[in-house]
Coordinates of C-alpha atoms in Angstrom, one line a residue:
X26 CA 53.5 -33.2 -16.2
X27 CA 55.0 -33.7 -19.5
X28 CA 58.3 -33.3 -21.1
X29 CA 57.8 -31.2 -24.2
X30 CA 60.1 -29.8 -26.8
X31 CA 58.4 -26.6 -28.6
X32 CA 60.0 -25.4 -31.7
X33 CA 59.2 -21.9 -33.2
X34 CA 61.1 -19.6 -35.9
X35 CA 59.6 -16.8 -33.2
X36 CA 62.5 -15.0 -31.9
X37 CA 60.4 -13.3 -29.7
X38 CA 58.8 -16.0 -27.9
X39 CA 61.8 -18.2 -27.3
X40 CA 63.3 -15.0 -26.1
X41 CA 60.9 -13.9 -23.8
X42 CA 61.3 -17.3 -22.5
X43 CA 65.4 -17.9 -22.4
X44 CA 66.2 -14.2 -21.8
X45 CA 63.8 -13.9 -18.7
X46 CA 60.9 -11.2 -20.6
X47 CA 58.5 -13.2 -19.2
X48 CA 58.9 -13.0 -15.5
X49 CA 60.1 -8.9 -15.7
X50 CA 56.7 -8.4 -17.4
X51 CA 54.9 -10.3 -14.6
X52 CA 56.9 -8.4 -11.8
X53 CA 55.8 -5.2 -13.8
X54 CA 52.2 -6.1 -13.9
X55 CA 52.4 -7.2 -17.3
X56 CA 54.2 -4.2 -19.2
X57 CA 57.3 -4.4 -21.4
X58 CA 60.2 -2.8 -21.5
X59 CA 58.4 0.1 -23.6
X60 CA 56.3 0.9 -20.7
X61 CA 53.3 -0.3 -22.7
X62 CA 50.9 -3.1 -21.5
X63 CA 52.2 -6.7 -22.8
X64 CA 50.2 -7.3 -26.5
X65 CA 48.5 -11.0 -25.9
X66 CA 49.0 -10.9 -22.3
X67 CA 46.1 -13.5 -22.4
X68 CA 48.5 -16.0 -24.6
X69 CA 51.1 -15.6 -22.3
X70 CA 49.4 -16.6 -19.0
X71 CA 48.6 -19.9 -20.6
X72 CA 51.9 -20.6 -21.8
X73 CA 53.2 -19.4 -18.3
X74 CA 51.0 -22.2 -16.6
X75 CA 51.9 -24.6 -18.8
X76 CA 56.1 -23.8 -18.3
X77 CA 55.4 -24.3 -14.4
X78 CA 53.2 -27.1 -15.0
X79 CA 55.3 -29.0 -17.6
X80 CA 59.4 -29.6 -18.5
X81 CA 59.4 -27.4 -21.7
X82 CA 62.2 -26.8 -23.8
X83 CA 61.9 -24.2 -26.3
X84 CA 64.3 -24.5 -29.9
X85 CA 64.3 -21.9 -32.1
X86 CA 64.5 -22.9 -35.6
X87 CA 64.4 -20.5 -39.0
X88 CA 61.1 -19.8 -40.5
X89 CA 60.5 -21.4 -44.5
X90 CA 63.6 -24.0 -44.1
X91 CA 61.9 -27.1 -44.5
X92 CA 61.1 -27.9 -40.6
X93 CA 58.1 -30.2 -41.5
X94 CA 56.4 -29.3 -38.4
X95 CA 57.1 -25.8 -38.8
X96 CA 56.0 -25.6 -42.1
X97 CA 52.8 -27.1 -41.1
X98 CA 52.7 -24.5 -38.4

């Protein structure tokens, strides 16, 4: 296990993280709030092993605002 810091202008996936998406989707059998099966559900069951595996923080930062690593992204 690793500590990791994992930055991303994705509202979305910092979201589904820090606002607890992830776990109602996989309570619900992986659909969303919309009633509609979770898009990249494949993705997301890598990243969930990997947030039970490692320490992960996630940081949102904005998209195009000269985050070198972002950018590169």
């Amino acid at each position: 296990p690793s500590s990791v810091v994992v930055y991303s202008d994705s509202k979305y996936v910092i979201d589904a993280i820090k606002k607890g998406w992830l776990i109602s989707w996989k309570k619900k059998g992986w659909i969303n709030s919309q009633k509609k099966p979770v898009k990249n559900r494949d993705l997301w069951e890598l990243f969930d092993k990997q947030l039970n595996i490692h320490d992960i923080k996630l940081v949102w930062v904005r998209g195009h605002a000269g985050v070198h690593e972002n950018e590169v992204c």
